[in-house]
Structures are given as C-alpha cells and as structure tokens.
Short mmCIF file of N, CA and C in Angstrom, two decimals:
data_model
loop_
_atom_site.label_atom_id
_atom_site.label_comp_id
_atom_site.label_asym_id
_atom_site.label_seq_id
_atom_site.Cartn_x
_atom_site.Cartn_y
_atom_site.Cartn_z
N MET A 1 132.41 164.22 108.40
CA MET A 1 132.61 163.51 107.14
C MET A 1 131.27 163.51 106.40
N GLY A 2 131.28 164.03 105.17
CA GLY A 2 130.08 164.13 104.36
C GLY A 2 129.88 162.90 103.49
N ILE A 3 128.77 162.89 102.81
CA ILE A 3 128.43 161.76 101.95
C ILE A 3 129.42 161.59 100.80
N GLY A 4 129.90 162.71 100.27
CA GLY A 4 130.87 162.65 99.17
C GLY A 4 132.17 162.02 99.61
N GLU A 5 132.65 162.40 100.77
CA GLU A 5 133.90 161.85 101.29
C GLU A 5 133.75 160.37 101.61
N TRP A 6 132.59 160.01 102.22
CA TRP A 6 132.35 158.61 102.54
C TRP A 6 132.31 157.77 101.27
N THR A 7 131.68 158.30 100.22
CA THR A 7 131.60 157.59 98.94
C THR A 7 132.98 157.39 98.34
N LEU A 8 133.83 158.39 98.41
CA LEU A 8 135.19 158.25 97.90
C LEU A 8 135.97 157.18 98.65
N GLN A 9 135.77 157.07 99.94
CA GLN A 9 136.50 156.10 100.74
C GLN A 9 135.93 154.69 100.58
N ASN A 10 134.65 154.59 100.26
CA ASN A 10 133.99 153.27 100.23
C ASN A 10 133.42 152.93 98.86
N TRP A 11 133.93 153.52 97.80
CA TRP A 11 133.37 153.31 96.47
C TRP A 11 133.43 151.84 96.06
N PHE A 12 134.48 151.15 96.42
CA PHE A 12 134.60 149.75 96.02
C PHE A 12 133.54 148.89 96.73
N ASN A 13 133.36 149.12 98.02
CA ASN A 13 132.33 148.38 98.77
C ASN A 13 130.93 148.68 98.24
N LEU A 14 130.69 149.95 97.93
CA LEU A 14 129.40 150.36 97.38
C LEU A 14 129.14 149.69 96.03
N LEU A 15 130.16 149.70 95.17
CA LEU A 15 130.04 149.07 93.85
C LEU A 15 129.83 147.56 93.98
N SER A 16 130.52 146.93 94.92
CA SER A 16 130.35 145.49 95.15
C SER A 16 128.93 145.18 95.60
N ALA A 17 128.42 146.00 96.53
CA ALA A 17 127.06 145.77 97.03
C ALA A 17 126.03 145.93 95.91
N VAL A 18 126.19 146.94 95.08
CA VAL A 18 125.28 147.16 93.96
C VAL A 18 125.36 145.97 92.99
N GLY A 19 126.55 145.46 92.75
CA GLY A 19 126.73 144.30 91.86
C GLY A 19 126.06 143.06 92.41
N ILE A 20 126.20 142.84 93.72
CA ILE A 20 125.57 141.67 94.34
C ILE A 20 124.06 141.76 94.28
N VAL A 21 123.52 142.91 94.64
CA VAL A 21 122.07 143.11 94.59
C VAL A 21 121.56 142.95 93.15
N GLY A 22 122.28 143.50 92.19
CA GLY A 22 121.89 143.38 90.78
C GLY A 22 121.90 141.94 90.32
N SER A 23 122.91 141.17 90.71
CA SER A 23 122.98 139.77 90.28
C SER A 23 121.88 138.95 90.95
N LEU A 24 121.53 139.26 92.19
CA LEU A 24 120.41 138.56 92.86
C LEU A 24 119.09 138.85 92.16
N LEU A 25 118.87 140.10 91.78
CA LEU A 25 117.65 140.45 91.04
C LEU A 25 117.59 139.73 89.70
N PHE A 26 118.72 139.70 88.99
CA PHE A 26 118.78 139.02 87.70
C PHE A 26 118.47 137.53 87.88
N THR A 27 119.05 136.91 88.92
CA THR A 27 118.80 135.49 89.19
C THR A 27 117.32 135.25 89.50
N ALA A 28 116.72 136.12 90.31
CA ALA A 28 115.30 135.96 90.66
C ALA A 28 114.42 136.06 89.41
N ILE A 29 114.72 136.99 88.55
CA ILE A 29 113.94 137.15 87.31
C ILE A 29 114.12 135.93 86.42
N SER A 30 115.34 135.42 86.34
CA SER A 30 115.62 134.24 85.51
C SER A 30 114.89 133.01 86.04
N VAL A 31 114.91 132.81 87.36
CA VAL A 31 114.24 131.66 87.95
C VAL A 31 112.74 131.73 87.70
N ARG A 32 112.17 132.92 87.87
CA ARG A 32 110.73 133.08 87.64
C ARG A 32 110.37 132.80 86.18
N SER A 33 111.16 133.30 85.27
CA SER A 33 110.92 133.08 83.85
C SER A 33 111.06 131.61 83.50
N ASP A 34 112.06 130.94 84.07
CA ASP A 34 112.27 129.53 83.82
C ASP A 34 111.10 128.70 84.35
N ALA A 35 110.61 129.06 85.53
CA ALA A 35 109.47 128.33 86.10
C ALA A 35 108.24 128.48 85.21
N GLN A 36 107.99 129.67 84.70
CA GLN A 36 106.85 129.90 83.82
C GLN A 36 107.00 129.10 82.52
N THR A 37 108.20 129.07 81.99
CA THR A 37 108.47 128.31 80.77
C THR A 37 108.22 126.82 81.00
N LYS A 38 108.64 126.31 82.16
CA LYS A 38 108.41 124.90 82.47
C LYS A 38 106.92 124.61 82.63
N ARG A 39 106.17 125.53 83.25
CA ARG A 39 104.73 125.33 83.40
C ARG A 39 104.04 125.24 82.03
N VAL A 40 104.45 126.09 81.11
CA VAL A 40 103.87 126.06 79.76
C VAL A 40 104.25 124.74 79.08
N GLY A 41 105.51 124.33 79.22
CA GLY A 41 105.96 123.06 78.63
C GLY A 41 105.18 121.88 79.21
N ASN A 42 104.96 121.89 80.52
CA ASN A 42 104.18 120.82 81.15
C ASN A 42 102.74 120.83 80.65
N LEU A 43 102.18 122.01 80.45
CA LEU A 43 100.82 122.11 79.93
C LEU A 43 100.74 121.52 78.52
N LEU A 44 101.74 121.80 77.70
CA LEU A 44 101.77 121.22 76.35
C LEU A 44 101.85 119.70 76.40
N THR A 45 102.62 119.17 77.34
CA THR A 45 102.73 117.72 77.50
C THR A 45 101.40 117.13 77.93
N ILE A 46 100.74 117.78 78.88
CA ILE A 46 99.44 117.29 79.33
C ILE A 46 98.42 117.34 78.19
N THR A 47 98.47 118.38 77.40
CA THR A 47 97.57 118.50 76.24
C THR A 47 97.82 117.36 75.26
N ALA A 48 99.09 117.04 75.01
CA ALA A 48 99.42 115.93 74.10
C ALA A 48 98.91 114.61 74.67
N ASN A 49 99.06 114.41 75.96
CA ASN A 49 98.57 113.18 76.59
C ASN A 49 97.04 113.11 76.54
N HIS A 50 96.39 114.25 76.73
CA HIS A 50 94.93 114.32 76.63
C HIS A 50 94.48 113.89 75.23
N ARG A 51 95.15 114.44 74.23
CA ARG A 51 94.83 114.12 72.84
C ARG A 51 95.03 112.63 72.58
N GLU A 52 96.11 112.06 73.11
CA GLU A 52 96.40 110.63 72.91
C GLU A 52 95.32 109.74 73.53
N VAL A 53 94.91 110.09 74.75
CA VAL A 53 93.87 109.29 75.43
C VAL A 53 92.56 109.36 74.66
N TRP A 54 92.14 110.57 74.31
CA TRP A 54 90.84 110.71 73.65
C TRP A 54 90.87 110.27 72.19
N ASN A 55 92.03 110.16 71.60
CA ASN A 55 92.14 109.61 70.26
C ASN A 55 91.73 108.13 70.27
N LYS A 56 92.04 107.45 71.36
CA LYS A 56 91.63 106.04 71.49
C LYS A 56 90.10 105.94 71.45
N TYR A 57 89.43 106.90 72.08
CA TYR A 57 87.97 106.93 72.04
C TYR A 57 87.47 107.14 70.61
N LEU A 58 88.09 108.06 69.92
CA LEU A 58 87.64 108.40 68.56
C LEU A 58 87.82 107.26 67.57
N ILE A 59 88.89 106.48 67.73
CA ILE A 59 89.16 105.43 66.74
C ILE A 59 88.56 104.07 67.11
N ASN A 60 88.01 103.96 68.32
CA ASN A 60 87.43 102.68 68.75
C ASN A 60 85.92 102.82 68.95
N PRO A 61 85.13 102.34 67.97
CA PRO A 61 83.68 102.46 68.08
C PRO A 61 83.11 101.74 69.30
N GLY A 62 83.84 100.76 69.84
CA GLY A 62 83.38 100.02 71.01
C GLY A 62 83.38 100.85 72.29
N LEU A 63 83.93 102.05 72.22
CA LEU A 63 83.98 102.92 73.40
C LEU A 63 82.87 103.97 73.41
N LYS A 64 82.02 104.00 72.41
CA LYS A 64 81.00 105.04 72.29
C LYS A 64 80.06 105.08 73.50
N ARG A 65 79.86 103.94 74.12
CA ARG A 65 78.94 103.85 75.26
C ARG A 65 79.48 104.60 76.49
N VAL A 66 80.81 104.80 76.55
CA VAL A 66 81.43 105.46 77.71
C VAL A 66 80.85 106.85 77.93
N LEU A 67 80.60 107.61 76.86
CA LEU A 67 80.09 108.97 76.98
C LEU A 67 78.57 109.05 76.80
N ASN A 68 77.91 107.92 76.73
CA ASN A 68 76.47 107.89 76.54
C ASN A 68 75.77 108.04 77.90
N PRO A 69 75.05 109.13 78.11
CA PRO A 69 74.37 109.32 79.40
C PRO A 69 73.23 108.34 79.62
N ALA A 70 72.79 107.66 78.56
CA ALA A 70 71.70 106.69 78.69
C ALA A 70 72.22 105.26 78.86
N ALA A 71 73.53 105.07 78.89
CA ALA A 71 74.09 103.72 79.06
C ALA A 71 73.63 103.15 80.40
N ASP A 72 73.34 101.85 80.39
CA ASP A 72 72.88 101.19 81.62
C ASP A 72 73.85 100.07 81.98
N PRO A 73 74.77 100.34 82.91
CA PRO A 73 75.76 99.31 83.27
C PRO A 73 75.17 98.13 84.05
N ILE A 74 73.91 98.24 84.44
CA ILE A 74 73.24 97.10 85.10
C ILE A 74 72.77 96.11 84.03
N LYS A 75 72.09 96.63 83.00
CA LYS A 75 71.61 95.76 81.91
C LYS A 75 72.77 95.22 81.08
N GLN A 76 73.71 96.07 80.78
CA GLN A 76 74.88 95.66 80.00
C GLN A 76 76.12 96.12 80.77
N PRO A 77 76.73 95.19 81.53
CA PRO A 77 77.87 95.55 82.37
C PRO A 77 79.03 96.16 81.57
N VAL A 78 79.82 96.93 82.29
CA VAL A 78 81.00 97.57 81.70
C VAL A 78 81.94 96.47 81.24
N ASN A 79 82.40 96.57 79.98
CA ASN A 79 83.32 95.55 79.48
C ASN A 79 84.78 95.97 79.77
N GLU A 80 85.68 95.07 79.50
CA GLU A 80 87.10 95.27 79.83
C GLU A 80 87.70 96.48 79.09
N VAL A 81 87.35 96.66 77.84
CA VAL A 81 87.89 97.77 77.04
C VAL A 81 87.38 99.10 77.59
N GLU A 82 86.11 99.16 77.92
CA GLU A 82 85.54 100.38 78.50
C GLU A 82 86.21 100.70 79.83
N GLU A 83 86.38 99.70 80.66
CA GLU A 83 87.01 99.91 81.97
C GLU A 83 88.45 100.39 81.81
N MET A 84 89.18 99.80 80.89
CA MET A 84 90.57 100.22 80.67
C MET A 84 90.62 101.67 80.18
N PHE A 85 89.72 102.03 79.28
CA PHE A 85 89.70 103.40 78.77
C PHE A 85 89.38 104.39 79.89
N VAL A 86 88.34 104.10 80.67
CA VAL A 86 87.97 105.00 81.77
C VAL A 86 89.12 105.11 82.77
N ASN A 87 89.81 104.03 83.03
CA ASN A 87 90.97 104.09 83.93
C ASN A 87 92.09 104.94 83.34
N MET A 88 92.27 104.89 82.03
CA MET A 88 93.28 105.76 81.40
C MET A 88 92.89 107.23 81.57
N VAL A 89 91.63 107.53 81.40
CA VAL A 89 91.16 108.91 81.61
C VAL A 89 91.36 109.30 83.07
N ASN A 90 91.03 108.41 83.99
CA ASN A 90 91.20 108.70 85.41
C ASN A 90 92.68 108.92 85.77
N HIS A 91 93.56 108.15 85.18
CA HIS A 91 95.00 108.35 85.42
C HIS A 91 95.45 109.69 84.85
N HIS A 92 94.90 110.06 83.72
CA HIS A 92 95.23 111.36 83.14
C HIS A 92 94.74 112.49 84.06
N ILE A 93 93.52 112.37 84.56
CA ILE A 93 92.99 113.36 85.49
C ILE A 93 93.87 113.43 86.74
N ASN A 94 94.29 112.27 87.22
CA ASN A 94 95.17 112.20 88.38
C ASN A 94 96.46 112.97 88.13
N SER A 95 97.06 112.79 86.97
CA SER A 95 98.30 113.50 86.63
C SER A 95 98.08 115.00 86.59
N VAL A 96 96.99 115.42 85.99
CA VAL A 96 96.67 116.84 85.92
C VAL A 96 96.44 117.41 87.31
N TYR A 97 95.71 116.66 88.13
CA TYR A 97 95.43 117.10 89.50
C TYR A 97 96.73 117.35 90.27
N TYR A 98 97.64 116.38 90.23
CA TYR A 98 98.89 116.53 90.99
C TYR A 98 99.81 117.59 90.39
N ALA A 99 99.82 117.70 89.08
CA ALA A 99 100.62 118.76 88.45
C ALA A 99 100.11 120.14 88.85
N MET A 100 98.78 120.28 88.91
CA MET A 100 98.20 121.56 89.33
C MET A 100 98.43 121.80 90.82
N SER A 101 98.30 120.76 91.62
CA SER A 101 98.52 120.90 93.07
C SER A 101 99.93 121.37 93.38
N ASP A 102 100.90 120.89 92.60
CA ASP A 102 102.30 121.27 92.80
C ASP A 102 102.70 122.49 91.98
N GLN A 103 101.71 123.13 91.36
CA GLN A 103 101.92 124.34 90.54
C GLN A 103 102.94 124.10 89.42
N LEU A 104 102.86 122.90 88.82
CA LEU A 104 103.76 122.56 87.72
C LEU A 104 103.16 122.89 86.37
N VAL A 105 101.90 123.27 86.36
CA VAL A 105 101.23 123.69 85.12
C VAL A 105 100.43 124.95 85.39
N ILE A 106 100.09 125.61 84.32
CA ILE A 106 99.19 126.76 84.43
C ILE A 106 97.83 126.23 84.87
N LYS A 107 97.21 126.89 85.82
CA LYS A 107 95.96 126.42 86.40
C LYS A 107 94.87 126.31 85.34
N TYR A 108 94.16 125.19 85.39
CA TYR A 108 93.05 124.91 84.49
C TYR A 108 91.77 125.02 85.32
N ASP A 109 91.12 126.17 85.26
CA ASP A 109 89.98 126.47 86.12
C ASP A 109 88.79 125.55 85.91
N GLU A 110 88.62 125.04 84.72
CA GLU A 110 87.44 124.23 84.41
C GLU A 110 87.64 122.75 84.69
N LEU A 111 88.77 122.38 85.30
CA LEU A 111 89.03 120.96 85.57
C LEU A 111 87.92 120.33 86.41
N ARG A 112 87.46 121.02 87.42
CA ARG A 112 86.42 120.48 88.29
C ARG A 112 85.13 120.19 87.50
N ILE A 113 84.76 121.10 86.62
CA ILE A 113 83.56 120.91 85.80
C ILE A 113 83.76 119.73 84.85
N ASP A 114 84.92 119.67 84.23
CA ASP A 114 85.26 118.58 83.32
C ASP A 114 85.15 117.23 84.02
N VAL A 115 85.76 117.14 85.20
CA VAL A 115 85.72 115.89 85.97
C VAL A 115 84.29 115.57 86.37
N SER A 116 83.56 116.57 86.81
CA SER A 116 82.17 116.36 87.23
C SER A 116 81.32 115.79 86.09
N GLU A 117 81.45 116.38 84.91
CA GLU A 117 80.66 115.91 83.78
C GLU A 117 81.05 114.50 83.35
N PHE A 118 82.34 114.19 83.40
CA PHE A 118 82.79 112.86 82.99
C PHE A 118 82.38 111.81 84.01
N ILE A 119 82.67 112.06 85.27
CA ILE A 119 82.47 111.05 86.30
C ILE A 119 80.99 110.83 86.62
N SER A 120 80.12 111.75 86.18
CA SER A 120 78.68 111.58 86.43
C SER A 120 78.03 110.68 85.38
N LEU A 121 78.74 110.40 84.30
CA LEU A 121 78.20 109.49 83.28
C LEU A 121 78.16 108.06 83.84
N PRO A 122 77.20 107.24 83.41
CA PRO A 122 77.02 105.90 84.02
C PRO A 122 78.26 105.00 83.97
N ILE A 123 78.92 104.91 82.82
CA ILE A 123 80.08 104.00 82.71
C ILE A 123 81.25 104.52 83.54
N PRO A 124 81.68 105.77 83.38
CA PRO A 124 82.77 106.28 84.22
C PRO A 124 82.45 106.21 85.72
N LYS A 125 81.19 106.48 86.08
CA LYS A 125 80.79 106.42 87.49
C LYS A 125 80.96 105.00 88.03
N THR A 126 80.54 104.02 87.26
CA THR A 126 80.65 102.62 87.68
C THR A 126 82.11 102.22 87.85
N VAL A 127 82.93 102.59 86.88
CA VAL A 127 84.36 102.25 86.95
C VAL A 127 85.01 102.98 88.12
N TRP A 128 84.67 104.25 88.33
CA TRP A 128 85.24 105.01 89.45
C TRP A 128 84.91 104.34 90.78
N GLU A 129 83.66 103.95 90.97
CA GLU A 129 83.26 103.32 92.22
C GLU A 129 84.05 102.03 92.46
N LYS A 130 84.35 101.33 91.39
CA LYS A 130 85.09 100.07 91.50
C LYS A 130 86.58 100.31 91.79
N THR A 131 87.14 101.37 91.23
CA THR A 131 88.60 101.53 91.28
C THR A 131 89.09 102.64 92.21
N LYS A 132 88.21 103.42 92.80
CA LYS A 132 88.68 104.55 93.62
C LYS A 132 89.45 104.08 94.86
N LYS A 133 89.22 102.86 95.29
CA LYS A 133 89.95 102.35 96.46
C LYS A 133 91.45 102.21 96.19
N TYR A 134 91.84 102.26 94.92
CA TYR A 134 93.25 102.15 94.56
C TYR A 134 93.93 103.52 94.41
N GLN A 135 93.18 104.57 94.62
CA GLN A 135 93.71 105.94 94.44
C GLN A 135 94.13 106.53 95.78
N ASN A 136 94.96 107.58 95.71
CA ASN A 136 95.34 108.32 96.91
C ASN A 136 94.12 109.04 97.48
N ASP A 137 94.09 109.16 98.80
CA ASP A 137 92.94 109.75 99.48
C ASP A 137 92.65 111.18 99.01
N ASP A 138 93.70 111.98 98.81
CA ASP A 138 93.47 113.37 98.40
C ASP A 138 92.89 113.44 96.98
N PHE A 139 93.30 112.53 96.11
CA PHE A 139 92.74 112.51 94.76
C PHE A 139 91.27 112.06 94.81
N VAL A 140 90.98 111.07 95.63
CA VAL A 140 89.58 110.61 95.78
C VAL A 140 88.73 111.76 96.30
N ALA A 141 89.23 112.50 97.28
CA ALA A 141 88.48 113.64 97.82
C ALA A 141 88.24 114.69 96.74
N PHE A 142 89.24 114.92 95.89
CA PHE A 142 89.08 115.88 94.80
C PHE A 142 87.97 115.42 93.84
N VAL A 143 88.03 114.17 93.39
CA VAL A 143 87.03 113.67 92.44
C VAL A 143 85.64 113.67 93.08
N GLU A 144 85.55 113.25 94.32
CA GLU A 144 84.26 113.24 95.00
C GLU A 144 83.70 114.66 95.14
N SER A 145 84.58 115.64 95.40
CA SER A 145 84.10 117.03 95.48
C SER A 145 83.62 117.51 94.12
N CYS A 146 84.24 117.02 93.06
CA CYS A 146 83.79 117.38 91.71
C CYS A 146 82.43 116.75 91.42
N ARG A 147 82.24 115.53 91.87
CA ARG A 147 80.95 114.85 91.66
C ARG A 147 79.83 115.61 92.34
N ASN A 148 80.14 116.26 93.43
CA ASN A 148 79.11 116.98 94.20
C ASN A 148 78.77 118.34 93.60
N LEU A 149 79.42 118.71 92.50
CA LEU A 149 79.09 119.98 91.84
C LEU A 149 77.71 119.94 91.22
N LYS A 150 77.30 118.79 90.78
CA LYS A 150 76.00 118.67 90.11
C LYS A 150 74.89 118.47 91.09
#
C-alpha cells in the first residue's frame, strides 16, 4: 500500500488532524497577542497612576522638600503630608514591582535606578525606614537591593 492509497483511505482523518493542529496554532497566537495587549494596557494604567501621584507633588509646594537632597529630617522632622506622599510613591513602586514580577507589564529596566535615586533622598529614606516593616519581605528585599546600587 503506497502513500497515495493510504491518503485516499484516510483523507478525512488527515484533514481533521490538520484542522486541529491549525486551530491550536491559531489559539496559541491569539493568546500570545492578547497577553501582549494586556501588558501594554497595564503599562498605560501604571503610567496614569504615576502621573497622578507625581501631580500631587507638582501642585503642592509643601512637598518640595521630599526631593531635596539637602533636606535634614533631624533638624526638621518629616511632616504628615510628606510622609503620606512618600508612602503613596512607595505603594506605586510596590504595584509596579509586583506587576513586573508577574510579567503583567512590559519590563521597565530602569526601575531599580529610579527606586535607588528616590529612596536615597533624606525624606524618602526616613519614611522608608519607618514604614518598611509593613511591607512584604520580597518587596523590602527589592527596595534594599536598589538602595545598594549607589
């Protein structure tokens, strides 16, 4: 029995198998495309949240000390508004960290540098030291590893 004869006898099975394989490939491509679309959508949401958090800094002159590398939290302790703002930034970083860990967003390579520069400032550093005990251990380890970049 040759290949031609076998094909004639099993054409329906062959066609069914090709259809199944084709539909599985189509499904795999669709799932991959959908996942990429969701990652981009999540990135846009994170960007909007980033803008919202930092807009509070821009419109509130009382927060200018947060990014001042010469601020002295010993001479002038961190006030409630500054602490709340830094905690909002820390919560935003936490969200980005977990979204990236779960591959829910496109990877942001400079996140470690961003965190390092922010958390090394006197006011954010003081607030972090006070509030890190309320964070998950893996997030604390991430932030601490970022602090060690400098």
